[in-house]
Structure formats: structure tokens, C-alpha cells
Amino acid sequence: AQAILAQVDHPCSSVAFRIVAMSFAGRLRSVQQALGGVFQTQCRMQVTAATSPMKFRSMSGKVRDADAMEALDKGLRDAADNIWPKVPGVMRIDRTKCMQRMEYEVTIQFESGDALKAFLNGDVMKKELHPHMKGFSHCFEGGLSGLKWQNREAEKILD
């Protein structure tokens, strides 16, 4: 089907949405218009109920130089192959870096808050990942104490 873009006022907000003809969104719009004001309340309840925050653990820090950045990437891939598969509930691992500022960040997504808690209190963290990270402490400015660790929640807003 040919994509036809139109701007309409969405009943769940005052924001204009682009609707693609013949798509699910287009069919949904027709239903929304047919139901009128009754749908507005139902839509808000569905949006709230359908979203569940994703749980993440992130580590970020400043890296000494490009060689250290490369060593960290190798260490991360090694851990992804040999250590992370032992952790239940891990959905994905992402790495971002900024070569200009020499910043490095690793983010691990867990399937639930319980999976994140189990990881933080588990043996894999204490007996395998922490010793693995110690082997790369020289790569970071300030060593391991220069790293920032955070537990985060994220919610998908746009697909």
C-alpha cells in the first residue's frame, strides 16, 4: 500500500500524529473516531497499563586513551561470550563510546527488576565479573573507583 501521511489530532493527547493509510494506526484512528469521547478514557488506561519499565544496570567512565578503549572492547566481548551467558534474565548488552571525550559506557538490560536484583546479589557478579573488571582497571581514569554505576529504568515511548 502506498503511504499517505496525514496529520490528525489524536484523542489521547493534543499532539498531532502522522498516520499511515492502511496501517494499524489508520484502522485504529477509524475506531477512535467511531467511539468518540468514550475511547479517550479507555485509551489512556490502555497506554498506562501496557507499559512496563525496563530495568538496566549501567557502568560509565573516562578512559585513558584509544588503546585502553580497544582493550575494554575486547574485554567486554570476552565477558559477553564467557560470563554474561551465566546470568539469568539478561536481554541485551550495549556499549557506547565517545572517542573525542574518551567516555565509555556499558548498559545491560534485564527482563525484570527481580533479575537485576538477583544479578547484583549473585555469585557471577562477585566471583566472575568483578575480578574480570579488575583486570581492566588500568584502562579507566581513577581505576575502578572512577567508574559510575547506576540502576536505571526505561520506558519505550516510540517504536
PDB file of C-alpha atoms in Angstrom, residues 25-131:
ATOM      1  CA  ALA A  25      -2.684   3.161  13.168  1.00  0.00           C
ATOM      2  CA  GLY A  26      -5.061   4.180  10.383  1.00  0.00           C
ATOM      3  CA  ARG A  27      -7.546   1.476  11.316  1.00  0.00           C
ATOM      4  CA  LEU A  28      -7.218   2.425  14.988  1.00  0.00           C
ATOM      5  CA  ARG A  29      -7.998   6.052  14.116  1.00  0.00           C
ATOM      6  CA  SER A  30     -11.230   4.975  12.436  1.00  0.00           C
ATOM      7  CA  VAL A  31     -12.252   3.052  15.555  1.00  0.00           C
ATOM      8  CA  GLN A  32     -11.322   6.028  17.761  1.00  0.00           C
ATOM      9  CA  GLN A  33     -13.459   8.382  15.690  1.00  0.00           C
ATOM     10  CA  ALA A  34     -16.387   5.955  15.764  1.00  0.00           C
ATOM     11  CA  LEU A  35     -16.204   5.608  19.561  1.00  0.00           C
ATOM     12  CA  GLY A  36     -15.783   9.339  20.179  1.00  0.00           C
ATOM     13  CA  GLY A  37     -15.251  10.575  23.749  1.00  0.00           C
ATOM     14  CA  VAL A  38     -15.738   7.157  25.369  1.00  0.00           C
ATOM     15  CA  PHE A  39     -12.497   5.905  23.762  1.00  0.00           C
ATOM     16  CA  GLN A  40     -10.417   8.745  25.188  1.00  0.00           C
ATOM     17  CA  THR A  41     -10.614   7.379  28.743  1.00  0.00           C
ATOM     18  CA  GLN A  42     -10.081   3.796  27.598  1.00  0.00           C
ATOM     19  CA  CYS A  43      -7.057   4.795  25.534  1.00  0.00           C
ATOM     20  CA  ARG A  44      -5.348   6.480  28.484  1.00  0.00           C
ATOM     21  CA  MET A  45      -5.921   3.429  30.664  1.00  0.00           C
ATOM     22  CA  GLN A  46      -4.515   1.107  27.984  1.00  0.00           C
ATOM     23  CA  VAL A  47      -1.377   3.217  27.476  1.00  0.00           C
ATOM     24  CA  THR A  48      -0.677   3.259  31.221  1.00  0.00           C
ATOM     25  CA  ALA A  49      -1.358  -0.440  31.692  1.00  0.00           C
ATOM     26  CA  ALA A  50       0.582  -1.584  28.608  1.00  0.00           C
ATOM     27  CA  THR A  51       3.922  -0.025  29.532  1.00  0.00           C
ATOM     28  CA  SER A  52       6.273  -1.764  31.919  1.00  0.00           C
ATOM     29  CA  PRO A  53       9.585  -0.079  32.755  1.00  0.00           C
ATOM     30  CA  MET A  54      12.645  -1.936  31.533  1.00  0.00           C
ATOM     31  CA  LYS A  55      15.454  -2.449  34.063  1.00  0.00           C
ATOM     32  CA  PHE A  56      19.088  -1.631  33.298  1.00  0.00           C
ATOM     33  CA  ARG A  57      22.474  -1.606  35.004  1.00  0.00           C
ATOM     34  CA  SER A  58      24.996   0.820  33.535  1.00  0.00           C
ATOM     35  CA  MET A  59      28.677   1.470  34.021  1.00  0.00           C
ATOM     36  CA  SER A  60      30.352   4.582  32.671  1.00  0.00           C
ATOM     37  CA  GLY A  61      33.729   6.185  32.980  1.00  0.00           C
ATOM     38  CA  LYS A  62      36.535   8.093  31.331  1.00  0.00           C
ATOM     39  CA  VAL A  63      39.114   6.017  29.508  1.00  0.00           C
ATOM     40  CA  ARG A  64      42.837   6.836  29.443  1.00  0.00           C
ATOM     41  CA  ASP A  65      43.405   6.549  25.673  1.00  0.00           C
ATOM     42  CA  ALA A  66      42.423   4.808  22.428  1.00  0.00           C
ATOM     43  CA  ASP A  67      44.454   1.690  23.298  1.00  0.00           C
ATOM     44  CA  ALA A  68      42.567   1.405  26.592  1.00  0.00           C
ATOM     45  CA  MET A  69      39.270   1.786  24.709  1.00  0.00           C
ATOM     46  CA  GLU A  70      40.263  -1.083  22.406  1.00  0.00           C
ATOM     47  CA  ALA A  71      41.286  -3.259  25.363  1.00  0.00           C
ATOM     48  CA  LEU A  72      37.925  -2.592  27.039  1.00  0.00           C
ATOM     49  CA  ASP A  73      36.054  -3.593  23.888  1.00  0.00           C
ATOM     50  CA  LYS A  74      37.980  -6.885  23.762  1.00  0.00           C
ATOM     51  CA  GLY A  75      37.305  -7.481  27.461  1.00  0.00           C
ATOM     52  CA  LEU A  76      33.608  -6.719  27.027  1.00  0.00           C
ATOM     53  CA  ARG A  77      33.309  -9.155  24.128  1.00  0.00           C
ATOM     54  CA  ASP A  78      35.123 -11.810  26.148  1.00  0.00           C
ATOM     55  CA  ALA A  79      32.728 -11.287  29.065  1.00  0.00           C
ATOM     56  CA  ALA A  80      29.748 -11.359  26.665  1.00  0.00           C
ATOM     57  CA  ASP A  81      30.917 -14.736  25.360  1.00  0.00           C
ATOM     58  CA  ASN A  82      32.050 -16.370  28.607  1.00  0.00           C
ATOM     59  CA  ILE A  83      30.489 -14.696  31.650  1.00  0.00           C
ATOM     60  CA  TRP A  84      27.212 -12.961  30.769  1.00  0.00           C
ATOM     61  CA  PRO A  85      25.532 -16.150  29.457  1.00  0.00           C
ATOM     62  CA  LYS A  86      25.636 -17.415  33.065  1.00  0.00           C
ATOM     63  CA  VAL A  87      23.420 -14.530  34.236  1.00  0.00           C
ATOM     64  CA  PRO A  88      19.686 -15.311  34.010  1.00  0.00           C
ATOM     65  CA  GLY A  89      17.416 -12.544  32.764  1.00  0.00           C
ATOM     66  CA  VAL A  90      19.921 -10.605  30.636  1.00  0.00           C
ATOM     67  CA  MET A  91      18.179  -9.416  27.485  1.00  0.00           C
ATOM     68  CA  ARG A  92      20.903  -7.340  25.821  1.00  0.00           C
ATOM     69  CA  ILE A  93      24.198  -5.550  26.381  1.00  0.00           C
ATOM     70  CA  ASP A  94      25.028  -2.255  24.684  1.00  0.00           C
ATOM     71  CA  ARG A  95      28.257  -0.291  24.595  1.00  0.00           C
ATOM     72  CA  THR A  96      28.508   3.376  23.693  1.00  0.00           C
ATOM     73  CA  LYS A  97      31.694   5.382  23.478  1.00  0.00           C
ATOM     74  CA  CYS A  98      32.830   8.885  22.653  1.00  0.00           C
ATOM     75  CA  MET A  99      36.330   8.957  21.208  1.00  0.00           C
ATOM     76  CA  GLN A 100      36.537  12.744  21.457  1.00  0.00           C
ATOM     77  CA  ARG A 101      35.900  12.786  25.225  1.00  0.00           C
ATOM     78  CA  MET A 102      37.223   9.262  25.837  1.00  0.00           C
ATOM     79  CA  GLU A 103      33.960   8.216  27.535  1.00  0.00           C
ATOM     80  CA  TYR A 104      32.881   4.589  27.717  1.00  0.00           C
ATOM     81  CA  GLU A 105      29.520   3.188  28.826  1.00  0.00           C
ATOM     82  CA  VAL A 106      28.121  -0.317  29.041  1.00  0.00           C
ATOM     83  CA  THR A 107      24.411  -0.884  29.649  1.00  0.00           C
ATOM     84  CA  ILE A 108      22.861  -4.254  30.458  1.00  0.00           C
ATOM     85  CA  GLN A 109      19.113  -4.709  30.047  1.00  0.00           C
ATOM     86  CA  PHE A 110      17.373  -7.185  32.353  1.00  0.00           C
ATOM     87  CA  GLU A 111      13.974  -8.767  31.825  1.00  0.00           C
ATOM     88  CA  SER A 112      12.758  -7.630  35.268  1.00  0.00           C
ATOM     89  CA  GLY A 113      13.696  -5.886  38.478  1.00  0.00           C
ATOM     90  CA  ASP A 114      13.964  -9.288  40.144  1.00  0.00           C
ATOM     91  CA  ALA A 115      16.500 -10.436  37.533  1.00  0.00           C
ATOM     92  CA  LEU A 116      18.587  -7.307  38.176  1.00  0.00           C
ATOM     93  CA  LYS A 117      18.463  -7.858  41.956  1.00  0.00           C
ATOM     94  CA  ALA A 118      19.441 -11.499  41.549  1.00  0.00           C
ATOM     95  CA  PHE A 119      22.396 -10.474  39.400  1.00  0.00           C
ATOM     96  CA  LEU A 120      23.594  -7.839  41.885  1.00  0.00           C
ATOM     97  CA  ASN A 121      23.411 -10.321  44.771  1.00  0.00           C
ATOM     98  CA  GLY A 122      24.624 -13.339  42.819  1.00  0.00           C
ATOM     99  CA  ASP A 123      27.909 -15.185  42.598  1.00  0.00           C
ATOM    100  CA  VAL A 124      28.559 -14.341  38.937  1.00  0.00           C
ATOM    101  CA  MET A 125      28.827 -10.639  39.800  1.00  0.00           C
ATOM    102  CA  LYS A 126      31.056 -11.209  42.816  1.00  0.00           C
ATOM    103  CA  LYS A 127      33.190 -14.124  41.658  1.00  0.00           C
ATOM    104  CA  GLU A 128      33.498 -13.595  37.903  1.00  0.00           C
ATOM    105  CA  LEU A 129      32.566 -10.136  36.637  1.00  0.00           C
ATOM    106  CA  HIS A 130      34.218  -8.099  39.382  1.00  0.00           C
ATOM    107  CA  PRO A 131      37.557  -9.934  39.037  1.00  0.00           C
TER     108      PRO A 131
END
